[in-house]
Short mmCIF file of C-alpha atoms in Angstrom, two decimals:
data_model
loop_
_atom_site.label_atom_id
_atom_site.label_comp_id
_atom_site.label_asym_id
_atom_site.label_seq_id
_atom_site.Cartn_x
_atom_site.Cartn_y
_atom_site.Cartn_z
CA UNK D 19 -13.04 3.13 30.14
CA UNK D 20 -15.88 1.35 28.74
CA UNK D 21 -15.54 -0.35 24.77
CA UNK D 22 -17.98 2.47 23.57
CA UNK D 23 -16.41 5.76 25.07
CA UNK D 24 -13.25 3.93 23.88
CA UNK D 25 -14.80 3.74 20.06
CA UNK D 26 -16.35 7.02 20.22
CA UNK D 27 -13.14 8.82 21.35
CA UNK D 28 -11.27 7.00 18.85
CA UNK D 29 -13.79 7.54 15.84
CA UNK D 30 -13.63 11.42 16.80
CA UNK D 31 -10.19 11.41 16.32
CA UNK D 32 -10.18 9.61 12.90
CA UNK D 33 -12.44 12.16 11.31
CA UNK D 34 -10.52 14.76 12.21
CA UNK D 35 -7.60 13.29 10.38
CA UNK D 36 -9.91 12.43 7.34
CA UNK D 37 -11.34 15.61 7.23
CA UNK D 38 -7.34 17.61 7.30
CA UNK D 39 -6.25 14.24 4.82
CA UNK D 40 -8.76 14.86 2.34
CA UNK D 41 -8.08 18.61 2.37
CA UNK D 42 -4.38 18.18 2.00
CA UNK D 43 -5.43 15.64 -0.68
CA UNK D 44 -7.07 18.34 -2.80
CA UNK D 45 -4.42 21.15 -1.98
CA UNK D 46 -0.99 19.14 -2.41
CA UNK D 47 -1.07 18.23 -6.30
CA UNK D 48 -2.31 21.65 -6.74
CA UNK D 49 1.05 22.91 -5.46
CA UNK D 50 3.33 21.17 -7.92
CA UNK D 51 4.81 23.43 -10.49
CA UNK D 52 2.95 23.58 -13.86
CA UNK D 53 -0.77 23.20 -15.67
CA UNK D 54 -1.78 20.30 -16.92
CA UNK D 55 -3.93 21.94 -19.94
CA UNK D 56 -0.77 22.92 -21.14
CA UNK D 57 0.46 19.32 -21.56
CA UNK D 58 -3.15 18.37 -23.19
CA UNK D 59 -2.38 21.42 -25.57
CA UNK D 60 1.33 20.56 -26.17
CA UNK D 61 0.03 16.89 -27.16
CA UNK D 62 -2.09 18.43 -29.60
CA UNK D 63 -0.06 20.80 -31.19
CA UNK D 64 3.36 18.28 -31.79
CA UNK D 65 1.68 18.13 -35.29
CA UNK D 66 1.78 21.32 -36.36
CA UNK D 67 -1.82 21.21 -37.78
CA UNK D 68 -3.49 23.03 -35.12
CA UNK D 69 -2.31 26.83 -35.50
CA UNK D 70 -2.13 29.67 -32.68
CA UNK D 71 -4.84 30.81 -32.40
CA UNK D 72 -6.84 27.35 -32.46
CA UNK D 73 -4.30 26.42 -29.21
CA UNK D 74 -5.77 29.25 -27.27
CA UNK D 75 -9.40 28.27 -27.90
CA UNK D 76 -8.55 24.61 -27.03
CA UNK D 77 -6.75 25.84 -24.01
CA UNK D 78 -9.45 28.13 -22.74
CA UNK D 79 -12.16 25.17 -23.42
CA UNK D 80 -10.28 22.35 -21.40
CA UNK D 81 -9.75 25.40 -18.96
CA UNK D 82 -13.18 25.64 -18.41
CA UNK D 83 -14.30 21.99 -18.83
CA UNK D 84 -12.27 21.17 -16.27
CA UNK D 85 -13.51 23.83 -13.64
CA UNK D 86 -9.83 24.95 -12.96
CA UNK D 87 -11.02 28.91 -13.74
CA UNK D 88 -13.40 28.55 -10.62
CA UNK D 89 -11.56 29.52 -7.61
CA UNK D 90 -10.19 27.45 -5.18
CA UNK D 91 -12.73 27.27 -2.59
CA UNK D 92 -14.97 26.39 -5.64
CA UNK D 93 -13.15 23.82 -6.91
CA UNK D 94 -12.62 22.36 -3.07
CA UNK D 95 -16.04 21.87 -3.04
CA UNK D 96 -16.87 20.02 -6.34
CA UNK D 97 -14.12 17.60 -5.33
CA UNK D 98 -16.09 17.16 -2.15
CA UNK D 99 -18.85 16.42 -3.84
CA UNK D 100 -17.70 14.32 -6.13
CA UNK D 101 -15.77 12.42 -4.08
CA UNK D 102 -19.43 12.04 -1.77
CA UNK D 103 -21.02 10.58 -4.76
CA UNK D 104 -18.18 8.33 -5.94
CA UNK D 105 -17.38 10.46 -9.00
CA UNK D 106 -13.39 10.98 -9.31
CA UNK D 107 -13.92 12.99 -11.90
CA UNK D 108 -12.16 12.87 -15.71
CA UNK D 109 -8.31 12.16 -16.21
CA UNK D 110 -6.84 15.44 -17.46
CA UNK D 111 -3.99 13.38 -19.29
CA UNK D 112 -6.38 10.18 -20.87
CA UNK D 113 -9.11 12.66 -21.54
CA UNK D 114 -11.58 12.04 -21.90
CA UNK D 115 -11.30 8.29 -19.64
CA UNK D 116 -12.85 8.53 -16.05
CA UNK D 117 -10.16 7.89 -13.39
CA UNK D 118 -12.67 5.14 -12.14
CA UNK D 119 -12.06 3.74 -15.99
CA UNK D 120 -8.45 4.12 -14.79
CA UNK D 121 -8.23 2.99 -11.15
CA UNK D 122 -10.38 -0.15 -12.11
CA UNK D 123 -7.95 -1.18 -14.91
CA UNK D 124 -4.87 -0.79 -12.55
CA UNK D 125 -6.00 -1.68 -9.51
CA UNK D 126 -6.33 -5.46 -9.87
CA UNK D 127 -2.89 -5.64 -11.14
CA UNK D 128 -1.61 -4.12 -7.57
CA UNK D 129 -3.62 -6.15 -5.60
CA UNK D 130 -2.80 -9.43 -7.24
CA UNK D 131 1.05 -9.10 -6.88
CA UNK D 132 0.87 -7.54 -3.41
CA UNK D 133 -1.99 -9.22 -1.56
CA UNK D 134 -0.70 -12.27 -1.73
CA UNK D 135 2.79 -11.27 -1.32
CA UNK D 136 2.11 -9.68 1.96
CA UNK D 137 -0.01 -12.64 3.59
CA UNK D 138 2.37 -15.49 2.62
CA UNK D 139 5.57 -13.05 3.51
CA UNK D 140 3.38 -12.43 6.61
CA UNK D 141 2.90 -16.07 7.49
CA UNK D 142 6.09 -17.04 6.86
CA UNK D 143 8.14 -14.50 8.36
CA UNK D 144 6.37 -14.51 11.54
CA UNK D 145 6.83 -18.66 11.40
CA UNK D 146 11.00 -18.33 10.51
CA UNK D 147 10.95 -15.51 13.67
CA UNK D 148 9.61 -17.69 16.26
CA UNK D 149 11.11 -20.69 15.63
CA UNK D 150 14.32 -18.93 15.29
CA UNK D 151 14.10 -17.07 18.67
CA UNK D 152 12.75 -20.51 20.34
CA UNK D 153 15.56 -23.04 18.32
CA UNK D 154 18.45 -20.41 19.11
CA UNK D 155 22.13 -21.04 18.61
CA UNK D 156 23.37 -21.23 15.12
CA UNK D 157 19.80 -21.20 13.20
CA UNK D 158 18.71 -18.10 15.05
CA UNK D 159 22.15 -16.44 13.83
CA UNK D 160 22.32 -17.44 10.34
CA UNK D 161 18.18 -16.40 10.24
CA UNK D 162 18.62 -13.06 11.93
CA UNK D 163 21.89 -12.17 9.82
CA UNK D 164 19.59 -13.19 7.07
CA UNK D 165 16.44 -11.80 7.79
CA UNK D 166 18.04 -8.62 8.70
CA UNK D 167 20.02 -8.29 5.26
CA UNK D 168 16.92 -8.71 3.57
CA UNK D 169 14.61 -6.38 5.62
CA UNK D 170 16.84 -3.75 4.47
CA UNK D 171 17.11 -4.28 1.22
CA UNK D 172 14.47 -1.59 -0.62
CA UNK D 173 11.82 -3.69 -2.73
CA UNK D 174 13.56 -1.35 -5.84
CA UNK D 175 17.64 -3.02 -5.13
CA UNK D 176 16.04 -6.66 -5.08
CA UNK D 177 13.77 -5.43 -8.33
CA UNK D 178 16.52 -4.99 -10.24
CA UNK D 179 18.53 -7.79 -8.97
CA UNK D 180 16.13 -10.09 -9.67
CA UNK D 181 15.27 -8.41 -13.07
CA UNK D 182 18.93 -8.55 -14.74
CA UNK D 183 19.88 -12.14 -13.23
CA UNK D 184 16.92 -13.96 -14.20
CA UNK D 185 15.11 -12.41 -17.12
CA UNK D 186 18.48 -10.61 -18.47
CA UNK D 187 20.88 -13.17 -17.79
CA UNK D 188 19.56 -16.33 -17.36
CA UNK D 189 16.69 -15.67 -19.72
CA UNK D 190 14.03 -17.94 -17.15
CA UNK D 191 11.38 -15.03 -17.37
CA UNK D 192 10.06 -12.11 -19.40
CA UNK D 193 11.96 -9.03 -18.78
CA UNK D 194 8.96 -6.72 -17.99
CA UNK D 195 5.13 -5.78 -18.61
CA UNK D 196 2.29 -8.05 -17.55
CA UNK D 197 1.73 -9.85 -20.39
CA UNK D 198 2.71 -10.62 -23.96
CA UNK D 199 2.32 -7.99 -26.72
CA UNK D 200 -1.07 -8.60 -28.99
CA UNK D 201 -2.57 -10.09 -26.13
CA UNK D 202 -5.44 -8.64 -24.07
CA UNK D 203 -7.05 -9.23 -20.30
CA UNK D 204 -9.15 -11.49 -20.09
CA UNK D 205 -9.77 -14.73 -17.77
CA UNK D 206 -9.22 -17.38 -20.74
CA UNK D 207 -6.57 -19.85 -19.15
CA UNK D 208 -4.08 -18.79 -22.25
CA UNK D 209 -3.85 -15.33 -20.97
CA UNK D 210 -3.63 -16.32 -17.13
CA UNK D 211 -1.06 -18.70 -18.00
CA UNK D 212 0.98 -15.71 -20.29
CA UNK D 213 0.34 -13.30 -17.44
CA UNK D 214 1.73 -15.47 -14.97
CA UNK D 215 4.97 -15.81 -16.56
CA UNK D 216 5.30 -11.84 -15.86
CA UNK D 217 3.74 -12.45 -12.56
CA UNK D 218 6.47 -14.36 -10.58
CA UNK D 219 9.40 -11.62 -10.24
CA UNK D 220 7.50 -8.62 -8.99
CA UNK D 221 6.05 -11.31 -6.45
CA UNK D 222 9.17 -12.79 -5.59
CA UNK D 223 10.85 -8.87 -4.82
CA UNK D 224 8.01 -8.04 -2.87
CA UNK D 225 7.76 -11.20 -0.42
CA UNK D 226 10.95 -11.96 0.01
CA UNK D 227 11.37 -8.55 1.56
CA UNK D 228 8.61 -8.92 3.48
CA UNK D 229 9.51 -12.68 4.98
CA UNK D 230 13.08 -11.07 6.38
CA UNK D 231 10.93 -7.73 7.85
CA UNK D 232 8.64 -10.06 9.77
CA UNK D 233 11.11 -12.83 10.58
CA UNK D 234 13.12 -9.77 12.23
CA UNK D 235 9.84 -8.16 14.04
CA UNK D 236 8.67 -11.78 15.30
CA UNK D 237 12.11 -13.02 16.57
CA UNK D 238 12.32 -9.64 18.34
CA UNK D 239 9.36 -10.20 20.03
CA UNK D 240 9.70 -13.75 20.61
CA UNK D 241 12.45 -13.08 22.56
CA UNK D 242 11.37 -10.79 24.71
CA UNK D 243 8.30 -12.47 26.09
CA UNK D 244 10.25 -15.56 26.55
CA UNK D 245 12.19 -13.71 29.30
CA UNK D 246 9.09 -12.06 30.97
CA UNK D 247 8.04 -12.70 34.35
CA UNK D 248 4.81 -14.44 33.19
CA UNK D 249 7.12 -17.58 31.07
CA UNK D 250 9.40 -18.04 34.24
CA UNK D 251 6.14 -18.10 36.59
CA UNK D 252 4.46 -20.65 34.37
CA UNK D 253 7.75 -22.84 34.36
CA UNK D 254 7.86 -22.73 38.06
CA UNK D 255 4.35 -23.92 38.34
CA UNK D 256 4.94 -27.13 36.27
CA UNK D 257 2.83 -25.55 32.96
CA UNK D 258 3.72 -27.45 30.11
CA UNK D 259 6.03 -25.86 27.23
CA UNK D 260 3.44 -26.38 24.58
CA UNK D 261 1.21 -24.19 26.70
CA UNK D 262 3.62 -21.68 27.28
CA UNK D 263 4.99 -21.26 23.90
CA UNK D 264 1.16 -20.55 22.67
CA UNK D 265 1.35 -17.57 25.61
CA UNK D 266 4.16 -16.23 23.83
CA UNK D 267 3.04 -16.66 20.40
CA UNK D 268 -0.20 -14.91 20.85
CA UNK D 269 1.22 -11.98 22.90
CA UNK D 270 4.45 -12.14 20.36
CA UNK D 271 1.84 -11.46 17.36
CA UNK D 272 0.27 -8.76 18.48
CA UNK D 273 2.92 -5.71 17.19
CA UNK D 274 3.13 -8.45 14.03
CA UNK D 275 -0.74 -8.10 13.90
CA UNK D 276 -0.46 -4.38 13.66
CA UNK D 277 2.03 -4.72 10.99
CA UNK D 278 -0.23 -6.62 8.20
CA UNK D 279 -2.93 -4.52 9.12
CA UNK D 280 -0.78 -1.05 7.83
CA UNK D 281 0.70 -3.19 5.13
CA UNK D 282 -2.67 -3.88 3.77
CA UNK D 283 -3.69 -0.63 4.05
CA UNK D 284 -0.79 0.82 2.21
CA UNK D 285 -1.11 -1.95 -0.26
CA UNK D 286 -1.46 0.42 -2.90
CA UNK D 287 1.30 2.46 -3.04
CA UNK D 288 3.54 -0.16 -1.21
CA UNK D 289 5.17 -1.15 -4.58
CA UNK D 290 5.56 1.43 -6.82
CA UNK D 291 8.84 1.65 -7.62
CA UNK D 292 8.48 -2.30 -7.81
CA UNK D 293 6.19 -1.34 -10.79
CA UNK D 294 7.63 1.06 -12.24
CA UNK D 295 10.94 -1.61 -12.80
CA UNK D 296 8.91 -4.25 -14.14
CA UNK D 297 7.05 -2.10 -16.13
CA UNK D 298 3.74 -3.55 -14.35
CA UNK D 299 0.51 -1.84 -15.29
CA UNK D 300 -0.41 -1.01 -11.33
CA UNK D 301 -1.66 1.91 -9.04
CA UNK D 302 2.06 2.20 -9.11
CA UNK D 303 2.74 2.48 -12.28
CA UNK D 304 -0.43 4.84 -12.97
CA UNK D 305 0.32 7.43 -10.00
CA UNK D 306 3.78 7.93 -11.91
CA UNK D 307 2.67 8.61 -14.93
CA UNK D 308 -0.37 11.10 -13.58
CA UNK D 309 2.62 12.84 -10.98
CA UNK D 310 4.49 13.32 -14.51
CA UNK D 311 1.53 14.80 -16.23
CA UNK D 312 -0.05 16.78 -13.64
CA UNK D 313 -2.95 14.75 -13.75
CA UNK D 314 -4.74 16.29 -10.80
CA UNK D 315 -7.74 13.84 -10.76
CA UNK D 316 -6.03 11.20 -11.24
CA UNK D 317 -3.85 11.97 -8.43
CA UNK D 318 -6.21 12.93 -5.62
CA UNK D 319 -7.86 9.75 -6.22
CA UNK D 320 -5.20 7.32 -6.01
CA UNK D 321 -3.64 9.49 -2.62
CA UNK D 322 -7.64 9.48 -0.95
CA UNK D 323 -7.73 5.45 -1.22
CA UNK D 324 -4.41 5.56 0.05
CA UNK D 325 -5.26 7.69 2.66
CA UNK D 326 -8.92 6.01 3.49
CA UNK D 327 -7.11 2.41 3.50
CA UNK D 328 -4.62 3.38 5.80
CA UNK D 329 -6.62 5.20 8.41
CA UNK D 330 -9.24 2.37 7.74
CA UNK D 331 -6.48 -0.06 8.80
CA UNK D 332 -5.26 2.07 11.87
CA UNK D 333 -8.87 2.44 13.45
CA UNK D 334 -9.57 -1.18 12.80
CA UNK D 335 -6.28 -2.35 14.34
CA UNK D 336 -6.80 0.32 17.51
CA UNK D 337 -10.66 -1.18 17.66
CA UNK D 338 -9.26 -4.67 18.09
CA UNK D 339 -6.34 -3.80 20.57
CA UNK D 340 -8.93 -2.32 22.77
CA UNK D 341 -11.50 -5.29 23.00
CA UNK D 342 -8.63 -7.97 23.37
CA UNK D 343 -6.65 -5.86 25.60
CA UNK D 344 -8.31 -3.75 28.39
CA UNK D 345 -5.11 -2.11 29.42
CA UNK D 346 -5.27 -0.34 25.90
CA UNK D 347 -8.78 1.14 27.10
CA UNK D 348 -6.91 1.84 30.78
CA UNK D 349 -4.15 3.89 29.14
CA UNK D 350 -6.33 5.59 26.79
CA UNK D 351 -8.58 6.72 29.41
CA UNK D 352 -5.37 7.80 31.96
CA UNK D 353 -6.37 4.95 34.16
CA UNK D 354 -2.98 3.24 35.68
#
């Protein structure tokens, strides 16, 4: 199969799943119990100044501001359109805030912690793995046993660890939040320096996770293209070991490859709970608090990047397999 009728086939298969995500996306927070005008309302009312009848009338106008007394297929397609034109509408719970007020506040926060947790846990997970599958003997014991213990510990369980022995116990860092109270975001060095403080223990449960999940993948892998047919054969012909072991590398990183790609793409929602522990003023941390509020807008937003990252990811990753590897094209296309 040729690289375009590979793309092509591919691409017609990706908007098919955007088109049924992005439907799901509208119909799914729709289906959880309860109205979020009623929480607006309730929020009004804890008072007491606003009476009855004044309830209704606020009721019936958010009712209406909001579009949700259209029916369904009408509402279906405003969110099309606004999602078209890059309008994710108005937060139902922050009213009036846009979720792109929202989104842009939290979404640095995510990326910061995560981003570079995933590329360093990346880098040096996939370094432990191969030189423990090459080294073997004791090291490649003592790094599985460890690498494995630590893959499959949730980011939540090393969270909490981390949280009571070093900012409970030992007292070496801020117990949660992002920064200080009275301060405010900004890129003056005194704030970076305050937010970093915060900083280091969501990024330390996140990549050391991520170091024992790759070490585990790339020893794996390592492994098994030492023993193929292809190492032996290039022994036998008097190839050098350096050359060989650059063989195995690059065919050992391509699953590994694959890996960072959907880890990037689910970047995020990949830490929520990690958030949600340290109190860190995420994506996280925001979906949470709009699932808890029926915050529809809110909601469908954060789920469509989601969604559009990780198919992004996918299609990229399936793009690249097929020009480096033609027997990706060959199976795609039935060819043996």
């Amino acid at each position: 199969m040729k690289l375009g009728q590979y793309v092509a086939r591919k691409s017609v298969w990706y908007v098919v799943a955007l088109v049924a995500a992005v439907s799901l996306n509208f119909l799914l927070p729709r289906l959880v119990p309860g109205n979020p005008v009623d929480v607006i309302v309730s929020n009004l009312a804890r008072g007491g100044s606003v009476s009855g009848e004044q309830q209704q009338q606020i009721y019936e106008g958010f009712v209406q501001q909001f579009g949700l007394d259209a029916p369904l297929w009408q509402q279906f397609l405003t969110y099309l359109g606004r999602v078209f034109t890059g309008d994710l509408g108005t937060s139902f719970a922050s009213y009036p805030t846009s979720v792109n007020t929202l989104l842009g506040d939290a979404l640095p926060w995510s990326i910061a912690v995560q981003l570079p947790a995933i590329v360093i846990g990346w880098v040096l997970g996939n370094v432990v793995g191969a030189v423990a599958a090459f080294r073997g003997g004791n090291w490649d014991r003592n790094v599985f046993t460890s690498s494995l213990f630590l893959s499959a510990m949730p980011y939540y369980c090393l969270s909490i660890l981390l949280l009571y022995g070093l900012a409970v116990v030992a007292g070496v860092f801020p117990v949660g939040g992002a920064y200080s109270l009275g301060n405010s975001p900004s890129w003056s060095l005194d704030f970076l320096t305050d937010a970093l403080q915060y900083y280091w223990l969501p990024f330390l449960s996140l990549v050391v996770v991520f170091i024992g999940g790759q070490a585990v993948g790339m020893r794996s892998m390592a492994i098994y293209e030492l023993g193929g047919d292809y190492v032996n054969y290039g022994r036998a012909m008097g190839i050098g070991d350096n050359r060989i072991t650059r063989y195995i590398f690059r065919n050992a990183m391509l699953p590994q490859i694959t890996g960072l790609a959907l880890s990037i793409g689910t970047l995020v929602s990949g830490a929520l709970i990690t958030e949600l522990v340290f109190n860190y003023p995420g994506v996280g941390t925001l979906l949470f608090n709009a699932i808890s509020q029926n915050d529809y807008p809110v909601i469908q937003a954060i789920t469509l990047i989601i969604t559009l990252a990780v198919l992004a990811a996918n299609f990229l990753v399936e793009i690249v397999y097929g020009i480096v590897d033609p027997r990706i094209r060959a199976a795609a296309s039935g060819e043996k």
